[in-house]
Amino acid sequence: MSEIVPFTINVPDALLEETRVKLKYARLDDAMVSVEWDDLEIGHTAFMELVQFWRDECDWKNYECFLNTFHHFKTTIQVPGFEALGIHFTLPSVIEARRPSASVPTWLVPKKSPQKFIRFQNKDYDERDLKNMERIIWFAAHERGYQIIQETKCVTLGYGLHDSPVTILAWFVGKLKAWTDDYPRTMEELINWTFMHYQGSPSAAMQIYKEALAVVNDDPDSMAKRYVSQPVGGSVFPKELWMSPRERMEKTYNIQFWRQKDKGGHFAAWEQPETLVNDLRDFSAAEGPVFGKH
């Protein structure tokens, strides 16, 4: 097993200064204010104000200090057929449970292909499942452009995202608005989320889309054939993007825990942290639906 070593986040001052310079000389197109479409979700004027806030007021080092109050670690994972994968992770203390060595529980926020899911609309689903279907159809029609680009042109897009803070902010801000359940993000939150990706390697993060597409193209049913026998729990948030009914998920996963939520979206851990943590604790508790059966 690879060594696990403590890690402290420390973005170089040189990168912070370079980012400020790029923001200072960013070419913001004033003509965009009059464009009819607003796929940024927040409006053109608000976006320009966000860029100015990042340039003049945002203090990354302050947020970095907050992040470093958590325990961070680095290690490498050996992936068969690939070079060793470097991993940076935190160790939250949110789950207290005994874990039988033969059964490692899995948690998921359910997702499925919208094309396959829509075929089952004529079944007798309950109201929440029908609303989830509507959400999938909306996402497939209006929000999947980013996915198609990242599946087919991840390197092309990656150059722009890696070089330009304005480009990556524009790429992120609409999703952080449209994929949440009316979560009131502050300017600082939008910038900090964006910068966490900007200071790394956005193009590398996007390559999983291209790799996953290659697997699906080679065998469209590859995922459905892989039944997950470990106990699985699911939290279903109403503004998630792709959500299947429990009976559909049970064809692929050993579902032992399932809760429909009244509030929350794609970034549920940020929007509804207490709700999600409570589900994780209930799922993994010694007397819960998984380990309580042993």
Tab-separated table of N, CA, C and O in Angstrom, residues 105-193:
chain	number	residue	atom	x	y	z
A	105	PRO	N	-19.678	-0.606	2.472
A	105	PRO	CA	-20.866	0.069	1.959
A	105	PRO	C	-20.525	1.157	0.956
A	105	PRO	O	-19.445	1.730	0.978
A	106	THR	N	-21.465	1.437	0.095
A	106	THR	CA	-21.296	2.447	-0.945
A	106	THR	C	-22.415	3.459	-0.828
A	106	THR	O	-23.546	3.115	-0.512
A	107	TRP	N	-22.087	4.731	-1.099
A	107	TRP	CA	-23.101	5.787	-1.081
A	107	TRP	C	-23.189	6.396	-2.462
A	107	TRP	O	-22.199	6.544	-3.162
A	108	LEU	N	-24.377	6.750	-2.869
A	108	LEU	CA	-24.521	7.325	-4.198
A	108	LEU	C	-25.636	8.341	-4.215
A	108	LEU	O	-26.543	8.307	-3.399
A	109	VAL	N	-25.514	9.282	-5.149
A	109	VAL	CA	-26.625	10.133	-5.548
A	109	VAL	C	-26.973	9.658	-6.942
A	109	VAL	O	-26.184	9.802	-7.872
A	110	PRO	N	-28.131	8.994	-7.125
A	110	PRO	CA	-28.391	8.207	-8.327
A	110	PRO	C	-28.404	9.005	-9.613
A	110	PRO	O	-28.927	10.103	-9.680
A	111	LYS	N	-27.795	8.407	-10.644
A	111	LYS	CA	-27.759	9.008	-11.970
A	111	LYS	C	-27.936	7.912	-13.005
A	111	LYS	O	-27.500	6.795	-12.822
A	112	LYS	N	-28.558	8.250	-14.110
A	112	LYS	CA	-28.717	7.312	-15.212
A	112	LYS	C	-28.750	8.074	-16.520
A	112	LYS	O	-28.959	9.276	-16.557
A	113	SER	N	-28.564	7.344	-17.596
A	113	SER	CA	-28.670	7.947	-18.913
A	113	SER	C	-30.085	8.452	-19.140
A	113	SER	O	-31.043	7.707	-18.967
A	114	PRO	N	-30.276	9.729	-19.527
A	114	PRO	CA	-31.632	10.230	-19.733
A	114	PRO	C	-32.359	9.500	-20.845
A	114	PRO	O	-33.561	9.288	-20.776
A	115	GLN	N	-31.635	9.076	-21.889
A	115	GLN	CA	-32.296	8.392	-22.991
A	115	GLN	C	-32.931	7.084	-22.510
A	115	GLN	O	-34.074	6.779	-22.830
A	116	LYS	N	-32.178	6.310	-21.718
A	116	LYS	CA	-32.714	5.053	-21.219
A	116	LYS	C	-33.837	5.304	-20.222
A	116	LYS	O	-34.826	4.590	-20.173
A	117	PHE	N	-33.684	6.345	-19.418
A	117	PHE	CA	-34.648	6.613	-18.368
A	117	PHE	C	-35.995	7.017	-18.942
A	117	PHE	O	-37.043	6.597	-18.462
A	118	ILE	N	-35.976	7.816	-19.996
A	118	ILE	CA	-37.210	8.330	-20.567
A	118	ILE	C	-38.075	7.203	-21.124
A	118	ILE	O	-39.289	7.302	-21.178
A	119	ARG	N	-37.465	6.088	-21.501
A	119	ARG	CA	-38.235	4.964	-22.033
A	119	ARG	C	-39.234	4.417	-21.017
A	119	ARG	O	-40.202	3.757	-21.372
A	120	PHE	N	-39.007	4.681	-19.741
A	120	PHE	CA	-39.835	4.083	-18.702
A	120	PHE	C	-40.871	5.054	-18.150
A	120	PHE	O	-41.427	4.839	-17.089
A	121	GLN	N	-41.162	6.121	-18.881
A	121	GLN	CA	-42.091	7.118	-18.380
A	121	GLN	C	-43.513	6.594	-18.256
A	121	GLN	O	-44.305	7.128	-17.491
A	122	ASN	N	-43.872	5.560	-19.006
A	122	ASN	CA	-45.245	5.078	-18.976
A	122	ASN	C	-45.530	4.172	-17.781
A	122	ASN	O	-46.638	3.687	-17.618
A	123	LYS	N	-44.557	3.931	-16.924
A	123	LYS	CA	-44.795	3.134	-15.731
A	123	LYS	C	-45.521	3.970	-14.682
A	123	LYS	O	-45.587	5.181	-14.762
A	124	ASP	N	-46.047	3.303	-13.685
A	124	ASP	CA	-46.830	3.969	-12.652
A	124	ASP	C	-45.915	4.474	-11.542
A	124	ASP	O	-45.844	3.907	-10.452
A	125	TYR	N	-45.196	5.567	-11.819
A	125	TYR	CA	-44.289	6.137	-10.834
A	125	TYR	C	-45.036	7.117	-9.939
A	125	TYR	O	-46.079	7.674	-10.318
A	126	ASP	N	-44.481	7.366	-8.742
A	126	ASP	CA	-45.110	8.341	-7.860
A	126	ASP	C	-44.729	9.754	-8.297
A	126	ASP	O	-43.939	9.958	-9.227
A	127	GLU	N	-45.306	10.736	-7.607
A	127	GLU	CA	-45.143	12.132	-8.022
A	127	GLU	C	-43.688	12.576	-7.990
A	127	GLU	O	-43.227	13.295	-8.874
A	128	ARG	N	-42.945	12.136	-6.975
A	128	ARG	CA	-41.542	12.549	-6.889
A	128	ARG	C	-40.727	11.967	-8.035
A	128	ARG	O	-39.867	12.646	-8.605
A	129	ASP	N	-40.977	10.715	-8.363
A	129	ASP	CA	-40.253	10.105	-9.476
A	129	ASP	C	-40.559	10.828	-10.783
A	129	ASP	O	-39.678	11.020	-11.626
A	130	LEU	N	-41.812	11.236	-10.959
A	130	LEU	CA	-42.183	11.951	-12.179
A	130	LEU	C	-41.485	13.311	-12.247
A	130	LEU	O	-41.038	13.737	-13.314
A	131	LYS	N	-41.378	13.979	-11.109
A	131	LYS	CA	-40.660	15.258	-11.088
A	131	LYS	C	-39.178	15.046	-11.389
A	131	LYS	O	-38.542	15.867	-12.057
A	132	ASN	N	-38.633	13.947	-10.889
A	132	ASN	CA	-37.238	13.636	-11.193
A	132	ASN	C	-37.048	13.412	-12.689
A	132	ASN	O	-36.036	13.814	-13.274
A	133	MET	N	-38.022	12.759	-13.327
A	133	MET	CA	-37.956	12.556	-14.774
A	133	MET	C	-37.975	13.888	-15.514
A	133	MET	O	-37.240	14.087	-16.484
A	134	GLU	N	-38.831	14.792	-15.055
A	134	GLU	CA	-38.896	16.111	-15.682
A	134	GLU	C	-37.547	16.817	-15.574
A	134	GLU	O	-37.117	17.509	-16.501
A	135	ARG	N	-36.894	16.644	-14.441
A	135	ARG	CA	-35.579	17.252	-14.245
A	135	ARG	C	-34.561	16.661	-15.222
A	135	ARG	O	-33.738	17.375	-15.800
A	136	ILE	N	-34.617	15.355	-15.434
A	136	ILE	CA	-33.708	14.703	-16.377
A	136	ILE	C	-33.932	15.229	-17.789
A	136	ILE	O	-32.983	15.535	-18.520
A	137	ILE	N	-35.196	15.337	-18.179
A	137	ILE	CA	-35.516	15.817	-19.524
A	137	ILE	C	-35.035	17.251	-19.703
A	137	ILE	O	-34.467	17.619	-20.739
A	138	TRP	N	-35.237	18.088	-18.671
A	138	TRP	CA	-34.742	19.469	-18.723
A	138	TRP	C	-33.229	19.496	-18.871
A	138	TRP	O	-32.681	20.231	-19.699
A	139	PHE	N	-32.545	18.675	-18.079
A	139	PHE	CA	-31.092	18.650	-18.132
A	139	PHE	C	-30.598	18.193	-19.500
A	139	PHE	O	-29.684	18.782	-20.081
A	140	ALA	N	-31.218	17.142	-20.031
A	140	ALA	CA	-30.792	16.612	-21.330
A	140	ALA	C	-30.986	17.638	-22.438
A	140	ALA	O	-30.189	17.717	-23.379
A	141	ALA	N	-32.033	18.456	-22.327
A	141	ALA	CA	-32.346	19.418	-23.382
A	141	ALA	C	-31.562	20.717	-23.266
A	141	ALA	O	-31.234	21.342	-24.281
A	142	HIS	N	-31.221	21.123	-22.034
A	142	HIS	CA	-30.690	22.474	-21.844
A	142	HIS	C	-29.306	22.554	-21.195
A	142	HIS	O	-28.670	23.609	-21.263
A	143	GLU	N	-28.830	21.487	-20.564
A	143	GLU	CA	-27.619	21.610	-19.756
A	143	GLU	C	-26.489	20.658	-20.135
A	143	GLU	O	-25.446	20.672	-19.500
A	144	ARG	N	-26.670	19.820	-21.139
A	144	ARG	CA	-25.658	18.811	-21.429
A	144	ARG	C	-24.609	19.266	-22.438
A	144	ARG	O	-23.732	18.492	-22.819
A	145	GLY	N	-24.675	20.516	-22.863
A	145	GLY	CA	-23.686	20.997	-23.820
A	145	GLY	C	-22.269	20.872	-23.296
A	145	GLY	O	-21.349	20.459	-24.011
A	146	TYR	N	-22.087	21.212	-22.009
A	146	TYR	CA	-20.756	21.118	-21.404
A	146	TYR	C	-20.229	19.690	-21.478
A	146	TYR	O	-19.041	19.447	-21.721
A	147	GLN	N	-21.129	18.719	-21.247
A	147	GLN	CA	-20.723	17.314	-21.220
A	147	GLN	C	-20.259	16.853	-22.598
A	147	GLN	O	-19.239	16.164	-22.724
A	148	ILE	N	-20.988	17.249	-23.624
A	148	ILE	CA	-20.628	16.849	-24.986
A	148	ILE	C	-19.279	17.445	-25.378
A	148	ILE	O	-18.433	16.778	-25.988
A	149	ILE	N	-19.057	18.716	-25.005
A	149	ILE	CA	-17.768	19.346	-25.307
A	149	ILE	C	-16.639	18.633	-24.569
A	149	ILE	O	-15.586	18.334	-25.137
A	150	GLN	N	-16.849	18.324	-23.293
A	150	GLN	CA	-15.794	17.685	-22.511
A	150	GLN	C	-15.560	16.240	-22.948
A	150	GLN	O	-14.458	15.710	-22.788
A	151	GLU	N	-16.578	15.601	-23.502
A	151	GLU	CA	-16.405	14.246	-24.015
A	151	GLU	C	-15.616	14.225	-25.319
A	151	GLU	O	-14.914	13.252	-25.609
A	152	THR	N	-15.730	15.288	-26.106
A	152	THR	CA	-15.159	15.267	-27.454
A	152	THR	C	-13.984	16.219	-27.650
A	152	THR	O	-13.119	15.964	-28.497
A	153	LYS	N	-13.933	17.318	-26.893
A	153	LYS	CA	-12.896	18.338	-27.084
A	153	LYS	C	-12.297	18.774	-25.749
A	153	LYS	O	-12.092	19.961	-25.500
A	154	CYS	N	-11.990	17.813	-24.892
A	154	CYS	CA	-11.525	18.168	-23.548
A	154	CYS	C	-10.168	18.868	-23.570
A	154	CYS	O	-9.909	19.759	-22.755
A	155	VAL	N	-9.301	18.504	-24.495
A	155	VAL	CA	-7.987	19.151	-24.567
A	155	VAL	C	-8.118	20.570	-25.111
A	155	VAL	O	-7.517	21.519	-24.590
A	156	THR	N	-8.926	20.730	-26.161
A	156	THR	CA	-9.134	22.060	-26.744
A	156	THR	C	-9.665	23.031	-25.703
A	156	THR	O	-9.132	24.132	-25.515
A	157	LEU	N	-10.716	22.624	-25.010
A	157	LEU	CA	-11.286	23.471	-23.966
A	157	LEU	C	-10.313	23.630	-22.803
A	157	LEU	O	-10.220	24.700	-22.193
A	158	GLY	N	-9.570	22.577	-22.516
A	158	GLY	CA	-8.658	22.597	-21.379
A	158	GLY	C	-7.617	23.695	-21.453
A	158	GLY	O	-7.257	24.284	-20.426
A	159	TYR	N	-7.123	23.990	-22.649
A	159	TYR	CA	-6.134	25.065	-22.782
A	159	TYR	C	-6.712	26.399	-22.314
A	159	TYR	O	-6.054	27.175	-21.611
A	160	GLY	N	-7.945	26.683	-22.710
A	160	GLY	CA	-8.567	27.944	-22.310
A	160	GLY	C	-8.841	28.010	-20.823
A	160	GLY	O	-8.583	29.025	-20.169
A	161	LEU	N	-9.363	26.918	-20.252
A	161	LEU	CA	-9.676	26.902	-18.828
A	161	LEU	C	-8.411	26.988	-17.976
A	161	LEU	O	-8.408	27.607	-16.910
A	162	HIS	N	-7.345	26.365	-18.434
A	162	HIS	CA	-6.100	26.359	-17.670
A	162	HIS	C	-5.426	27.732	-17.678
A	162	HIS	O	-4.789	28.127	-16.694
A	163	ASP	N	-5.601	28.470	-18.760
A	163	ASP	CA	-4.889	29.740	-18.907
A	163	ASP	C	-5.671	30.939	-18.395
A	163	ASP	O	-5.092	31.869	-17.840
A	164	SER	N	-6.990	30.936	-18.562
A	164	SER	CA	-7.769	32.152	-18.327
A	164	SER	C	-8.706	32.023	-17.132
A	164	SER	O	-9.630	31.201	-17.146
A	165	PRO	N	-8.534	32.841	-16.093
A	165	PRO	CA	-9.470	32.810	-14.965
A	165	PRO	C	-10.882	33.237	-15.365
A	165	PRO	O	-11.859	32.744	-14.797
A	166	VAL	N	-11.006	34.133	-16.337
A	166	VAL	CA	-12.338	34.553	-16.783
A	166	VAL	C	-13.049	33.404	-17.495
A	166	VAL	O	-14.247	33.177	-17.297
A	167	THR	N	-12.307	32.652	-18.306
A	167	THR	CA	-12.911	31.528	-19.020
A	167	THR	C	-13.429	30.477	-18.057
A	167	THR	O	-14.567	30.008	-18.177
A	168	ILE	N	-12.628	30.106	-17.078
A	168	ILE	CA	-13.070	29.054	-16.162
A	168	ILE	C	-14.184	29.556	-15.243
A	168	ILE	O	-15.085	28.800	-14.864
A	169	LEU	N	-14.184	30.842	-14.913
A	169	LEU	CA	-15.274	31.397	-14.113
A	169	LEU	C	-16.580	31.336	-14.897
A	169	LEU	O	-17.624	30.941	-14.357
A	170	ALA	N	-16.537	31.709	-16.171
A	170	ALA	CA	-17.736	31.638	-17.005
A	170	ALA	C	-18.209	30.195	-17.158
A	170	ALA	O	-19.412	29.923	-17.198
A	171	TRP	N	-17.260	29.262	-17.240
A	171	TRP	CA	-17.596	27.843	-17.403
A	171	TRP	C	-18.278	27.290	-16.154
A	171	TRP	O	-19.130	26.418	-16.228
A	172	PHE	N	-17.905	27.826	-14.986
A	172	PHE	CA	-18.423	27.309	-13.725
A	172	PHE	C	-19.695	27.998	-13.243
A	172	PHE	O	-20.582	27.354	-12.690
A	173	VAL	N	-19.774	29.297	-13.420
A	173	VAL	CA	-20.776	30.064	-12.688
A	173	VAL	C	-22.205	29.661	-13.043
A	173	VAL	O	-23.076	29.588	-12.162
A	174	GLY	N	-22.466	29.371	-14.313
A	174	GLY	CA	-23.816	28.974	-14.690
A	174	GLY	C	-24.238	27.671	-14.052
A	174	GLY	O	-25.388	27.501	-13.625
A	175	LYS	N	-23.305	26.729	-13.968
A	175	LYS	CA	-23.609	25.426	-13.376
A	175	LYS	C	-23.833	25.543	-11.875
A	175	LYS	O	-24.714	24.885	-11.307
A	176	LEU	N	-23.033	26.376	-11.225
A	176	LEU	CA	-23.185	26.549	-9.785
A	176	LEU	C	-24.498	27.244	-9.437
A	176	LEU	O	-24.944	27.194	-8.292
A	177	LYS	N	-25.107	27.888	-10.418
A	177	LYS	CA	-26.414	28.522	-10.211
A	177	LYS	C	-27.547	27.580	-10.618
A	177	LYS	O	-28.466	27.321	-9.842
A	178	ALA	N	-27.482	27.039	-11.834
A	178	ALA	CA	-28.598	26.261	-12.376
A	178	ALA	C	-28.725	24.877	-11.752
A	178	ALA	O	-29.814	24.304	-11.738
A	179	TRP	N	-27.641	24.332	-11.243
A	179	TRP	CA	-27.676	22.965	-10.728
A	179	TRP	C	-27.946	22.893	-9.232
A	179	TRP	O	-27.863	21.817	-8.634
A	180	THR	N	-28.240	24.026	-8.606
A	180	THR	CA	-28.539	24.038	-7.179
A	180	THR	C	-30.023	24.296	-6.967
A	180	THR	O	-30.759	24.636	-7.895
A	181	ASP	N	-30.446	24.142	-5.740
A	181	ASP	CA	-31.848	24.351	-5.388
A	181	ASP	C	-31.994	25.714	-4.714
A	181	ASP	O	-32.222	25.815	-3.509
A	182	ASP	N	-31.817	26.763	-5.530
A	182	ASP	CA	-31.907	28.148	-5.042
A	182	ASP	C	-30.942	28.411	-3.892
A	182	ASP	O	-31.254	29.149	-2.952
A	183	TYR	N	-29.766	27.807	-3.966
A	183	TYR	CA	-28.773	28.040	-2.917
A	183	TYR	C	-28.186	29.444	-3.078
A	183	TYR	O	-27.727	29.810	-4.164
A	184	PRO	N	-28.176	30.257	-2.012
A	184	PRO	CA	-27.716	31.653	-2.117
A	184	PRO	C	-26.197	31.785	-2.044
A	184	PRO	O	-25.634	32.220	-1.039
A	185	ARG	N	-25.521	31.429	-3.107
A	185	ARG	CA	-24.058	31.514	-3.108
A	185	ARG	C	-23.600	32.966	-3.042
A	185	ARG	O	-24.173	33.841	-3.677
A	186	THR	N	-22.536	33.191	-2.302
A	186	THR	CA	-21.925	34.510	-2.253
A	186	THR	C	-20.886	34.624	-3.368
A	186	THR	O	-20.476	33.630	-3.970
A	187	MET	N	-20.444	35.840	-3.631
A	187	MET	CA	-19.386	36.044	-4.619
A	187	MET	C	-18.132	35.263	-4.224
A	187	MET	O	-17.467	34.658	-5.069
A	188	GLU	N	-17.806	35.292	-2.947
A	188	GLU	CA	-16.606	34.588	-2.485
A	188	GLU	C	-16.705	33.093	-2.749
A	188	GLU	O	-15.720	32.459	-3.147
A	189	GLU	N	-17.872	32.516	-2.508
A	189	GLU	CA	-18.042	31.088	-2.761
A	189	GLU	C	-17.834	30.766	-4.236
A	189	GLU	O	-17.163	29.786	-4.584
A	190	LEU	N	-18.409	31.569	-5.112
A	190	LEU	CA	-18.259	31.333	-6.549
A	190	LEU	C	-16.791	31.404	-6.967
A	190	LEU	O	-16.310	30.570	-7.745
A	191	ILE	N	-16.075	32.386	-6.445
A	191	ILE	CA	-14.661	32.538	-6.804
A	191	ILE	C	-13.827	31.407	-6.211
A	191	ILE	O	-12.965	30.825	-6.889
A	192	ASN	N	-14.058	31.077	-4.954
A	192	ASN	CA	-13.251	30.033	-4.315
A	192	ASN	C	-13.444	28.677	-4.985
A	192	ASN	O	-12.483	27.929	-5.182
A	193	TRP	N	-14.687	28.351	-5.327
A	193	TRP	CA	-14.941	27.093	-6.039
A	193	TRP	C	-14.208	27.090	-7.375
A	193	TRP	O	-13.609	26.093	-7.774
